[in-house]
C-alpha positions as CSV (number, residue, x, y, z in Angstrom):
1,M,-27.1,-3.1,18.6
2,V,-25.1,-0.4,16.9
3,Y,-22.2,-1.5,14.8
4,P,-18.9,0.5,14.9
5,S,-18.8,0.4,11.1
6,V,-21.7,2.8,11.0
7,Y,-19.7,5.4,12.8
8,A,-16.6,4.7,10.8
9,R,-18.4,5.2,7.5
10,R,-19.9,8.5,8.8
11,C,-16.5,9.5,10.1
12,L,-15.1,9.0,6.6
13,C,-17.9,11.1,5.1
14,Y,-17.1,13.9,7.5
15,L,-13.5,13.7,6.6
16,F,-14.4,14.1,2.9
17,C,-16.6,17.0,3.7
18,N,-13.8,18.7,5.6
19,Q,-15.5,18.4,9.0
20,P,-12.7,16.8,11.1
21,D,-14.2,17.7,14.4
22,R,-17.3,15.6,13.7
23,A,-15.2,12.9,12.2
24,L,-13.1,12.7,15.3
25,K,-16.2,12.3,17.5
26,D,-17.5,9.4,15.3
27,G,-14.1,7.8,15.3
28,M,-14.1,7.9,19.1
29,V,-17.6,6.4,19.3
30,A,-16.5,3.6,17.0
31,Q,-13.5,3.0,19.3
32,Q,-15.8,2.9,22.4
33,L,-18.0,0.3,20.7
34,F,-15.1,-1.9,19.6
35,P,-11.9,-0.9,21.5
36,D,-9.5,-3.2,19.6
37,W,-10.6,-2.1,16.1
38,P,-7.6,-0.5,14.3
39,T,-9.8,1.2,11.7
40,A,-11.3,3.5,14.4
41,F,-7.8,4.6,15.4
42,Y,-6.8,5.1,11.8
43,L,-9.8,7.4,11.2
44,Q,-9.1,9.3,14.4
45,S,-5.5,9.8,13.3
46,V,-6.6,11.4,10.0
47,A,-9.1,13.6,11.8
48,L,-6.5,14.7,14.3
49,S,-4.1,15.5,11.5
50,Q,-6.7,17.6,9.8
51,L,-7.2,19.5,13.1
52,N,-3.4,20.1,13.1
53,M,-2.9,18.0,16.2
54,I,0.1,16.3,14.7
55,T,1.5,14.7,17.8
56,D,-1.8,13.2,18.8
57,S,-2.3,12.0,15.2
58,A,1.0,10.2,15.2
59,D,0.3,8.6,18.6
60,T,-3.1,7.4,17.4
61,L,-1.5,6.1,14.2
62,K,1.0,4.2,16.2
63,E,-1.7,2.6,18.4
64,A,-3.6,1.6,15.3
65,T,-0.6,-0.1,13.8
66,L,0.2,-1.9,17.0
67,L,-3.4,-3.2,17.3
68,E,-3.3,-4.3,13.7
69,A,-0.1,-6.2,14.2
70,K,-1.5,-7.8,17.3
71,R,-4.6,-8.9,15.4
72,Q,-2.6,-10.3,12.6
73,H,-0.3,-12.2,15.0
74,Q,-3.4,-13.7,16.7
75,E,-4.8,-14.8,13.3
76,K,-1.6,-16.6,12.4
77,E,-1.6,-18.5,15.7
78,S,-5.2,-19.6,15.2
């Protein structure tokens, strides 16, 4: 099994190496593997921002914060 954190870590490396196109692809793969993981959305948002796709970046950031709030709410109920 492939863990989404592998793609998230590589995504972060690509961001540090100024390769946002590759970072975005890895962020999207991480999201496909674990669709409700806010970290994948946060990383995609940064990559989109570096690609000057500001509106898409903001939308992705909003989705990440909503997923994180939902997760925190579920943890409080447990």
